[in-house]
XYZ file of C-alpha atoms in Angstrom:
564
model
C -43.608 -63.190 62.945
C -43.171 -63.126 59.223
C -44.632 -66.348 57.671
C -42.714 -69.730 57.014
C -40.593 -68.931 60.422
C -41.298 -71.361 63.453
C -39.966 -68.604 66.095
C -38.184 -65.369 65.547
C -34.985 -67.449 66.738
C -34.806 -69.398 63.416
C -35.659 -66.374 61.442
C -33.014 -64.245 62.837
C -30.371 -67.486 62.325
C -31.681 -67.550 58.663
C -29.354 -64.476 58.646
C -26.208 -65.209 56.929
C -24.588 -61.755 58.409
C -25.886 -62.930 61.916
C -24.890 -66.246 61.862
C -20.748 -65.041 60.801
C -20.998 -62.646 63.724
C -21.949 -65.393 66.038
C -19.682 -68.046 64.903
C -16.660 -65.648 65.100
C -16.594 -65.410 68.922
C -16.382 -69.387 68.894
C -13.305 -71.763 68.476
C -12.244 -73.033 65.366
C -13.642 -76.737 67.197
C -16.890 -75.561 67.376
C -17.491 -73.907 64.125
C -16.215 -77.655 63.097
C -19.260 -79.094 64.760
C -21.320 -75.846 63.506
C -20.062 -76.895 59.592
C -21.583 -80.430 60.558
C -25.195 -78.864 61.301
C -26.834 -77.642 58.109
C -25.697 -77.193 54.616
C -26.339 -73.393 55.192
C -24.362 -73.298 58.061
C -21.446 -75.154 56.712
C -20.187 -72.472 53.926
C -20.311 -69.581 56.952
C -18.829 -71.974 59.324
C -15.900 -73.049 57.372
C -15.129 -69.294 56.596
C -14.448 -68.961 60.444
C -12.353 -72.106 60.473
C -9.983 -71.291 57.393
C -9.956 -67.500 57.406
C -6.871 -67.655 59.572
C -4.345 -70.640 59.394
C -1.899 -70.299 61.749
C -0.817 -74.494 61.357
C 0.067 -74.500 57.993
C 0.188 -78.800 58.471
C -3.282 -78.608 59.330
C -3.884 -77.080 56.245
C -1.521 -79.527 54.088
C -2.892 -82.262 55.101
C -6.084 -81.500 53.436
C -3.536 -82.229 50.548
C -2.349 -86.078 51.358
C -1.159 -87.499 54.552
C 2.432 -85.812 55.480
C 4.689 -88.702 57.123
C 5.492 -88.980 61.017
C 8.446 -86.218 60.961
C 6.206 -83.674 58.207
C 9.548 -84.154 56.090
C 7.666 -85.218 52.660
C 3.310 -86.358 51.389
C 3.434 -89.814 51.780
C 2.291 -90.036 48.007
C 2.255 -88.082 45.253
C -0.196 -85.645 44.788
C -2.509 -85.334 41.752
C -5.338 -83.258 40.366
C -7.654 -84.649 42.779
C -6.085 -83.667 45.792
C -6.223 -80.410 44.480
C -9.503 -80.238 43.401
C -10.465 -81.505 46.669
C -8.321 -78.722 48.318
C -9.957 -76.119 46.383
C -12.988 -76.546 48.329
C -11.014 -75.064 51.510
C -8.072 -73.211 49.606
C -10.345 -70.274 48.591
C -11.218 -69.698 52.238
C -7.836 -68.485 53.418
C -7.549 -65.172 53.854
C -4.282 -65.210 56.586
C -1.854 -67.317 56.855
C 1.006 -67.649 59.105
C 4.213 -70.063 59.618
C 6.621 -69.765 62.092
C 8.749 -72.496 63.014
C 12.673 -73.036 63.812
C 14.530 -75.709 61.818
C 15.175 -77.018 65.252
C 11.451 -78.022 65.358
C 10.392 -81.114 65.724
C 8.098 -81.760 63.652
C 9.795 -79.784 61.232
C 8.227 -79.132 57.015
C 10.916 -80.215 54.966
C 12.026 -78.966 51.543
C 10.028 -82.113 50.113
C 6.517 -80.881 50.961
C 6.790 -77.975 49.441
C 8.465 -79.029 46.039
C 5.880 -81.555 45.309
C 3.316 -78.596 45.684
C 5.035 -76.466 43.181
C 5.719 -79.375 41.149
C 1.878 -80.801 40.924
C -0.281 -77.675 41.457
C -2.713 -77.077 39.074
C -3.151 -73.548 39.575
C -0.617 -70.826 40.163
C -2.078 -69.126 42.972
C -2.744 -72.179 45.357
C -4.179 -69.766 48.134
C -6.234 -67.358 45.283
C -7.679 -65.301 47.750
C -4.898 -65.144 50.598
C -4.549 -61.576 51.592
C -1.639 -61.810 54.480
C 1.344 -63.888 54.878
C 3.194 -64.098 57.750
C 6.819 -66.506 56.985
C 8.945 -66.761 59.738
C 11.271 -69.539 59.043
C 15.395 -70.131 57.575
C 13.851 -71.275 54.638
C 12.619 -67.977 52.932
C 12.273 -69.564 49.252
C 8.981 -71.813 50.496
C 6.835 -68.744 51.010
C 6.592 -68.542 47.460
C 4.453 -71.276 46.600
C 2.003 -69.108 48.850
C 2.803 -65.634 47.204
C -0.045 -64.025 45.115
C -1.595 -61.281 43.248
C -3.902 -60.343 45.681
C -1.368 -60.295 48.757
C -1.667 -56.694 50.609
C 0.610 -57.741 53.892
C 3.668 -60.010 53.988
C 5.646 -60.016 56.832
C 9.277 -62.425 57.012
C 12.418 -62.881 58.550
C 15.116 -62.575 56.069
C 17.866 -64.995 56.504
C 21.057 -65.049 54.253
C 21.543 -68.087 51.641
C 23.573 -68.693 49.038
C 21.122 -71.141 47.607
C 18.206 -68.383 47.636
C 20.150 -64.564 48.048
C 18.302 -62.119 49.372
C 18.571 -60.104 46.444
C 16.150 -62.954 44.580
C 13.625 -63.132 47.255
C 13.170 -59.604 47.008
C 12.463 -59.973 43.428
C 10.334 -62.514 43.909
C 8.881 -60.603 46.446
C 7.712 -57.396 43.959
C 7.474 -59.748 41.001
C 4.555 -61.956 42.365
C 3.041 -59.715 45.313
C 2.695 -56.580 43.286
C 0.169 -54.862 45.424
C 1.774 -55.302 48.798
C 0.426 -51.804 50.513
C 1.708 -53.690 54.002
C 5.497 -54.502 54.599
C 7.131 -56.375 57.240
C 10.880 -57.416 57.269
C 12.899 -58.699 59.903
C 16.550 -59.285 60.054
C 19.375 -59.258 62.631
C 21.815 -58.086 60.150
C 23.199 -54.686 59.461
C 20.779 -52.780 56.808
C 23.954 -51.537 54.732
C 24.464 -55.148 53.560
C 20.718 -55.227 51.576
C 20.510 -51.697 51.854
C 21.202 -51.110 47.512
C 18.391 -54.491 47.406
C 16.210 -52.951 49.127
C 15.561 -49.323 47.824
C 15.285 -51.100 44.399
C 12.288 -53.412 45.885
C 10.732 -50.468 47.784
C 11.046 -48.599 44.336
C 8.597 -51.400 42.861
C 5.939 -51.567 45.404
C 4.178 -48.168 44.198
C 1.222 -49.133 46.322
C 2.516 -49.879 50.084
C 1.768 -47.909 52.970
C 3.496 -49.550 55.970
C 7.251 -50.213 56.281
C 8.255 -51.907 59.335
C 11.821 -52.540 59.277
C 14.697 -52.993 62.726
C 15.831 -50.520 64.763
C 18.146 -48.826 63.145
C 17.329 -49.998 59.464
C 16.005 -46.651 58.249
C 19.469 -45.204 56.846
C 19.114 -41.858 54.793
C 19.564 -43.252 51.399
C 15.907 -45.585 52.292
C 14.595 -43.038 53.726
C 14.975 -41.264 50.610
C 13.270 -44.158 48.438
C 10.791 -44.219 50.600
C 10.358 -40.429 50.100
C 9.281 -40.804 46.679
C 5.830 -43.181 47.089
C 2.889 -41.553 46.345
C 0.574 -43.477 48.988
C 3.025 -44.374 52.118
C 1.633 -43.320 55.293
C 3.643 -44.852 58.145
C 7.150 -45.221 58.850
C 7.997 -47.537 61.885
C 10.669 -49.785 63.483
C 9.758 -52.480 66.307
C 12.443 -53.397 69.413
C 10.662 -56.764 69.640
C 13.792 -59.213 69.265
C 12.010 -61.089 66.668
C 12.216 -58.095 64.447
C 16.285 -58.467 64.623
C 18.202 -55.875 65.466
C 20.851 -53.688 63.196
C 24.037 -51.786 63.685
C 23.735 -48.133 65.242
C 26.626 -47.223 62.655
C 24.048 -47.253 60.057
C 22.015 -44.133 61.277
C 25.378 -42.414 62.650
C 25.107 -39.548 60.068
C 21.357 -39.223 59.075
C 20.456 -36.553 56.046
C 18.309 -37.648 53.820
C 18.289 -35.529 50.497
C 14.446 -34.708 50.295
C 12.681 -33.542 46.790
C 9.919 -31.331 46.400
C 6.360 -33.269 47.075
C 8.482 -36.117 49.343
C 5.843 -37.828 51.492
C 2.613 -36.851 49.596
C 0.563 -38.552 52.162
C 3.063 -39.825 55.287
C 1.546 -39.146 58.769
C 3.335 -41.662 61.107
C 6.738 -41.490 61.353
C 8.888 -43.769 63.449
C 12.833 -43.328 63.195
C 16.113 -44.114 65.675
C 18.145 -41.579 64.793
C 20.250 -38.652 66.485
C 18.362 -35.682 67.793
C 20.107 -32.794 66.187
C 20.188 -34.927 62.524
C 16.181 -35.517 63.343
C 16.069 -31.956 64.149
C 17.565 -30.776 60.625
C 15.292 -33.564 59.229
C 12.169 -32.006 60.613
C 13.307 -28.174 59.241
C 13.933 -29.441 55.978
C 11.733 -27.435 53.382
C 10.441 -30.611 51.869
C 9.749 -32.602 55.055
C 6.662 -34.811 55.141
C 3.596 -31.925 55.710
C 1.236 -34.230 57.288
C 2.751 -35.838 60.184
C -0.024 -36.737 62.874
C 2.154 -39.143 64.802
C 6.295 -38.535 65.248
C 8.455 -40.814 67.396
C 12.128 -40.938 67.703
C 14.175 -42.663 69.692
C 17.962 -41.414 70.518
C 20.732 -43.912 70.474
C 22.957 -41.688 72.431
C 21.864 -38.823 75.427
C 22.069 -34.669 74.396
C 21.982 -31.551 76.183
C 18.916 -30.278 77.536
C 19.363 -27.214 75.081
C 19.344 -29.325 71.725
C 16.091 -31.478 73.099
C 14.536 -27.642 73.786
C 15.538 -27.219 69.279
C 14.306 -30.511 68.646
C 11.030 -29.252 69.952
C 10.692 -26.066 68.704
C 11.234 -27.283 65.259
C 8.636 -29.721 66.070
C 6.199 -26.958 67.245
C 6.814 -24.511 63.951
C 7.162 -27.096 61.010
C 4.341 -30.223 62.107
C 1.254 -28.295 62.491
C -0.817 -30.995 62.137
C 0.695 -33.351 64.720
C -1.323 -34.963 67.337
C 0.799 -37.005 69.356
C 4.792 -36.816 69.923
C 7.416 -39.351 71.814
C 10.675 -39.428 72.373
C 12.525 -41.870 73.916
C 16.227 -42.320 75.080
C 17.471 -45.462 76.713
C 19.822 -47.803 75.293
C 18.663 -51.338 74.108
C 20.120 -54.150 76.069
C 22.955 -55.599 74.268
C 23.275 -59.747 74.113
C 22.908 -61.719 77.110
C 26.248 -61.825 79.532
C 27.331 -58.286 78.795
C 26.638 -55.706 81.362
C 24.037 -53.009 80.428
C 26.562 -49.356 79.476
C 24.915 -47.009 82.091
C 23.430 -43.617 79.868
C 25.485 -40.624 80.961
C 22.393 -38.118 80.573
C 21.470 -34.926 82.046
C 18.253 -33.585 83.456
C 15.796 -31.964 82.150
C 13.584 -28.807 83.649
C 10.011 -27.287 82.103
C 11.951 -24.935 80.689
C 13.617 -27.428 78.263
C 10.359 -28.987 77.402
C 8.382 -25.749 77.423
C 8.720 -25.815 73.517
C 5.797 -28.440 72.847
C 3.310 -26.303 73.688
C 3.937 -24.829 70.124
C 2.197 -27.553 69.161
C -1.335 -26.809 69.349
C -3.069 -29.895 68.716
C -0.734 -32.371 70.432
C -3.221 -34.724 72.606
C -0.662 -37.312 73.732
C 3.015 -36.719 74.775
C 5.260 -39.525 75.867
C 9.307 -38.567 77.495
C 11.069 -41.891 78.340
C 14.303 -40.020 79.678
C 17.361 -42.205 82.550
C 16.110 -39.328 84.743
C 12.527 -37.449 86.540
C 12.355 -34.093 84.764
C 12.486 -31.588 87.332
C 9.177 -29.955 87.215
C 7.616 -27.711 90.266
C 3.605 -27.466 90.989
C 4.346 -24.169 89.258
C 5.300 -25.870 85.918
C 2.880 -28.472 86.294
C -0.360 -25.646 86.759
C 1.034 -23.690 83.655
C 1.072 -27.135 81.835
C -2.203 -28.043 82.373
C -3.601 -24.707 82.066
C -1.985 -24.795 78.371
C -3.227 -27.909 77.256
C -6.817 -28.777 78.126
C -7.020 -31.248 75.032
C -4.288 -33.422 76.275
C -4.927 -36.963 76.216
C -1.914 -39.182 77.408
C 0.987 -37.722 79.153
C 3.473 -39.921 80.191
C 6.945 -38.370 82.161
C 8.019 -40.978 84.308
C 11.473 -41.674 84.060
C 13.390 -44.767 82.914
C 17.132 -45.562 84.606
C 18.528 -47.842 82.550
C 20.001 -50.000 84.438
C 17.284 -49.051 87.031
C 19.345 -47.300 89.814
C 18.246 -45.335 93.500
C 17.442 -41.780 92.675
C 16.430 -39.098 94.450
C 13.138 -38.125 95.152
C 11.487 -36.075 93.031
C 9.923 -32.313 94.190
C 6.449 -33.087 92.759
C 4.044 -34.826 94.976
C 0.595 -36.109 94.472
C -0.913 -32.537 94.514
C 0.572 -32.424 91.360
C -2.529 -34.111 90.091
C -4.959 -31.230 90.812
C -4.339 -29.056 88.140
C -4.475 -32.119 85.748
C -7.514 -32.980 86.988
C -8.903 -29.147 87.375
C -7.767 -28.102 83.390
C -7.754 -31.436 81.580
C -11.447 -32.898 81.088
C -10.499 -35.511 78.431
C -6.711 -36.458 79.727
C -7.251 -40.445 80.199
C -3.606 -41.879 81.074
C -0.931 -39.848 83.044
C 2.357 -40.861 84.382
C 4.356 -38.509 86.968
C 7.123 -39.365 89.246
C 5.887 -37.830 92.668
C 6.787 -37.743 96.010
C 4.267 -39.144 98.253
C 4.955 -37.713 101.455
C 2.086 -38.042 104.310
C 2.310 -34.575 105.696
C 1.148 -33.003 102.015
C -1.639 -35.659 101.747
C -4.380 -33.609 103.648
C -6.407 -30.768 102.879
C -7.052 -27.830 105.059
C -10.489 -28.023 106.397
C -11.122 -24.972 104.265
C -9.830 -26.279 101.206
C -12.772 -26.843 98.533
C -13.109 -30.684 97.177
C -10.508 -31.135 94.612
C -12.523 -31.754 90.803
C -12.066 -35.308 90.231
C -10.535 -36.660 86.946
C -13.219 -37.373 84.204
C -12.260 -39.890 81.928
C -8.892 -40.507 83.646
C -7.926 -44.958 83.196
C -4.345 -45.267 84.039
C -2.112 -43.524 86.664
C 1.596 -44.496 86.254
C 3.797 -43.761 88.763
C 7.020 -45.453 88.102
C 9.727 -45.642 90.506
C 8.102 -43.313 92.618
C 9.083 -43.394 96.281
C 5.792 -44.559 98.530
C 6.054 -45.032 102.290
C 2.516 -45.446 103.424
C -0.400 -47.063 100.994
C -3.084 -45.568 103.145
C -3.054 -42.133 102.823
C -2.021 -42.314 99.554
C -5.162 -44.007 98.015
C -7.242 -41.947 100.336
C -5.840 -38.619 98.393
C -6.275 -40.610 95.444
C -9.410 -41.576 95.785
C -10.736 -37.809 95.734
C -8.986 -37.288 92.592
C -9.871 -40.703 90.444
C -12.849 -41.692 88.798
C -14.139 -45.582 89.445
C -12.463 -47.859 87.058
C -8.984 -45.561 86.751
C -5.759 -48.720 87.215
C -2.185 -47.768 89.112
C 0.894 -48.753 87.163
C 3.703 -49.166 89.207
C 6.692 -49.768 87.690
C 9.231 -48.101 84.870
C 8.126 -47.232 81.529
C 9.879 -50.096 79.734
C 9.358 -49.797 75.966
C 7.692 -52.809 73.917
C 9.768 -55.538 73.011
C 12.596 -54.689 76.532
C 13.377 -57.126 79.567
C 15.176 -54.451 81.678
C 16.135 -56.481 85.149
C 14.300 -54.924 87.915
C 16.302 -54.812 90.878
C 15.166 -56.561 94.030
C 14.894 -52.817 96.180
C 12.485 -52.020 94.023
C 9.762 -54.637 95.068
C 8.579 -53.560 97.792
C 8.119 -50.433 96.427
C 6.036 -51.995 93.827
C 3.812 -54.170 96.376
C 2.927 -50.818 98.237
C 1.882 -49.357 94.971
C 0.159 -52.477 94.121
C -1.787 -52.387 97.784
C -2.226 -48.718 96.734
C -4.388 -50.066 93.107
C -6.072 -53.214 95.338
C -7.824 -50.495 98.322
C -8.303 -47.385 95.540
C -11.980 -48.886 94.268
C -13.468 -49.788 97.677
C -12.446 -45.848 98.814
C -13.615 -44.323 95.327
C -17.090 -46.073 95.799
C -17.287 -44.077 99.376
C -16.280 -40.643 97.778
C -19.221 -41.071 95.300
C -21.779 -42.238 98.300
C -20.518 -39.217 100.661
C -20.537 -36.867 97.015
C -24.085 -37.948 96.815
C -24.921 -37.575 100.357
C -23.485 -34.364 100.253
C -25.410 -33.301 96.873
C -28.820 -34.441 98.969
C -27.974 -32.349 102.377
C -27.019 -28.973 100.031
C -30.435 -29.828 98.458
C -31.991 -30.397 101.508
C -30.333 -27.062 103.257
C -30.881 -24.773 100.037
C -34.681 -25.848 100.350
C -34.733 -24.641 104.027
C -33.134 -21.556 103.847
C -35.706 -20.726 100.628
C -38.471 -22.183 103.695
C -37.200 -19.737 105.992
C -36.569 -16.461 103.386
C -40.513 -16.780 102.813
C -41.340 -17.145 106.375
C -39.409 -14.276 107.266
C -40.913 -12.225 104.773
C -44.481 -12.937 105.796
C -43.716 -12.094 108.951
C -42.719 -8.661 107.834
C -45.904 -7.936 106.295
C -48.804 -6.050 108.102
C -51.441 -7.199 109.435
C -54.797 -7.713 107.553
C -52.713 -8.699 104.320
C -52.912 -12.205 104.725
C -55.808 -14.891 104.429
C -56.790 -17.489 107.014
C -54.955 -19.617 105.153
C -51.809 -17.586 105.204
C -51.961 -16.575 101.026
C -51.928 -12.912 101.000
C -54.839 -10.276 99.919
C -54.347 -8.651 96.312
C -55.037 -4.704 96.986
């Protein structure tokens, strides 16, 4: 124990580095109490308490006292408050504000004019590096704007008092070096769209755009084409992000320069397939794509899915994971979800992907199960051994009887036989009883290695028993069922009430599979021991026989034999 140190407990908590790490898995009330403990605790402590503010009163009110409704300070403020508030000010690194003006309490206009009125510093949050505003008043959030901002997310809300066309300014004017860009709206794009390519035009160092479905129209797409250090392109669903008008992506043809995309390898876009298609083929696409998702607004034919693919497969060499998703997004509440007219889907339409060589994850939401036969499914696997996540399972939107699918559980075998690092798979399947056993001369099926997720959708299930006993032979300890549709992030599809009980056997299914995967690996050891056990017999009874074909005189009394 090094000297000066009591115990190796208060040497190691002498450790700033230590002391953070340990203080970050507690509640902002105890690293309160920790602050109160030692003067070299309290710095490290107060880090953990301020580093995110997600009650932007809380944080005020280290200001003056705010009145009983928040509407106005109940004095003025001065340079003592702020030098006061400096103290905690500098420790902010996130801060968020989301409130409704229907809030009660609710910030009023007040609060924030007296701080840009008395603040003695421009940057009143100097080292604030993400700000989350999500409120009808837009123009507050710049009191809290700053040089060293790098991710701003907002909800953009129209004002003829504040036009969107100034917050933007204001927006590249005094957060320069946003690389991180969030902006929600329930508006059509087309109405900010000319505001918006010139702000995305000034923010030569931001890598994320996250914008509404439907927001990326070609002419943004385009501005967005020309910044040397964007690397991800993506829309969210979530109904806080707003949603835009369809009409905007109708016709989608971006006019691409040579060296578009220097560096872009997510892309996220709603658009139609055969304009994504033409997108993908142009000569001056993005080079570097790792991650492509598109969802279709409206269903295609099989054969321009099978193009959409093989474009996929010859131009994005690089890419390492592919969706596609069609289902439409449920429209405003009281009107009755429009039914997607789609048609199905074989192997052969999807055969295409396996152009792309280093895909590892591959995700179809489609209204219907892709017809697929153990035949396709043993030629898929065999194809792609690095695959990852594949996810099939179909998505009826609204959810609807279908018929059952061909595939049954045996589909897993080749999955299991060909892909060593595949860790989440979703199938529709069959699971009829009579195709749940093995012949007594079958060998054991090879498990699943890494396998964590098994989603099975809508699948029709009649008995839970035999089903998790197949299972069982198949999953490794630890591997979850997912019952249920595919719903996409940010969706509330109505599930029907037929389709509970299905999803209670699947549940009873997930509740029995651990208890029977722990037997498999007993009897798998068991069996391991008596093959041991029988291997060191038969070698036993090979030398016994031998010595017993020997003549006599060549062995000792003690049964060795005589070296002639």
């Amino acid at each position: 124990m090094a000297a000066g140190y009591e115990s190796t407990i208060r040497r190691v908590l002498d450790i700033p580095e230590i002391v953070e790490l340990i203080f970050s898995f507690l509640d902002k009330k105890d690293n309160v109490n920790n602050a109160c403990v030692c003067k070299r605790w309290s710095g490290i402590a107060l880090d953990s308490v301020w580093r995110s503010v997600d009650d932007t009163t809380q944080l005020l009110r280290l200001l003056a006292p705010l009145d009983t409704r928040y509407n106005a300070f109940t004095r003025t403020l001065n340079a003592e408050d702020w030098r006061r508030f400096e103290r905690y000010a500098r420790r902010v690194r996130k801060l968020s504000y989301s409130v409704d003006r229907n809030d009660s309490p609710y910030l009023g206009a007040r609060v924030f004019d007296e701080i840009a009125r008395s603040r003695t510093t421009l940057n009143i949050l100097p080292n604030l590096t993400s700000l989350e505003w999500f409120s009808d008043e837009t123009r507050h959030a710049v009191v809290f704007m700053g040089q060293n901002v790098r991710c701003f997310s907002v909800f953009l809300h129209k004002s003829l008092e504040y036009p969107l066309s100034n917050s933007f300014k204001d927006i590249s004017t005094r957060m320069p070096s946003l690389t991180h860009l969030d902006l929600a709206f329930d508006f059509p794009v087309h109405e900010i769209e000319a505001d918006l390519i010139t702000l995305i035009g000034e923010l030569s160092q931001l890598k994320q755009l996250t914008l509404p479905a439907y927001g990326f129209t070609s002419r943004v797409v385009e501005a967005l084409s020309l910044l040397p250090s964007l690397e991800t392109i993506q829309f969210e669903f979530w109904d806080r992000q707003g949603r835009g008008d369809p009409g905007d992506v109708a016709v989608f043809s971006p006019n691409l320069r040579k060296g578009a995309f220097p560096v872009l390898w997510d892309l996220n876009l709603s658009v139609h397939l055969h304009d994504m298609t033409r997108f993908v083929m142009n000569p001056h696409a993005p080079a570097s794509l790792t991650s492509l998702y598109v969802h279709l607004p409206s269903s295609v034919p099989p054969a321009t899915v099978s193009e959409y693919l093989t474009a996929v497969g010859e131009n994005c060499k690089l890419l390492t994971k592919l969706y596609m998703d069609l289902f439409v997004p449920p429209l405003p509440e009281g009107q009755p979800p429009q039914p997607v007219h789609a048609e199905y889907l074989s192997w052969g339409d999807l055969r295409p992907v396996l152009l792309c060589k280093r895909l590892k994850v591959f995700e179809l939401t489609w209204p219907f199960p892709i017809h697929l036969t153990q035949e396709d499914v043993e030629e898929l696997a065999l194809s792609w051994p690095s695959l990852e996540i594949l996810q099939l399972s179909c998505l009826p939107n609204p959810i609807i009887p279908l018929a059952p699918p061909v595939l049954t559980l045996r589909a897993l075998i080749p999955f299991a036989a060909h892909c060593p690092d595949l860790e989440d798979l979703g199938l529709d399947v069959n699971t009829h009883a009579a195709d749940l056993e093995f012949a007594p001369h079958d060998a054991p099926p090879q498990p699943f290695r890494k396998l964590a997720r098994l989603r099975f959708g809508l699948s029709s299930i009649t008995e839970p028993g035999p089903t998790a006993l197949f299972l069982s032979q198949l999953c490794p300890l630890g591997c979850e069922i997912w019952p249920g549709p595919p719903v996409p992030d940010g969706f509330n599809i109505v599930i029907p009430q037929w389709t509970l009980e299905l999803l209670d056997l699947w549940a009873e299914v997930g509740r029995v599979l651990p208890l029977l995967i722990r037997a498999r690996m007993q009897e798998r050891t068991r069996r391991k021991e008596l093959e041991s056990e029988v291997e060191d017999l038969r070698m036993r009874c090979k030398v016994l026989e031998e010595r017993g074909r020997l003549p006599e005189g060549t062995l000792n009394a003690d049964g060795s034999c005589l070296v002639l």
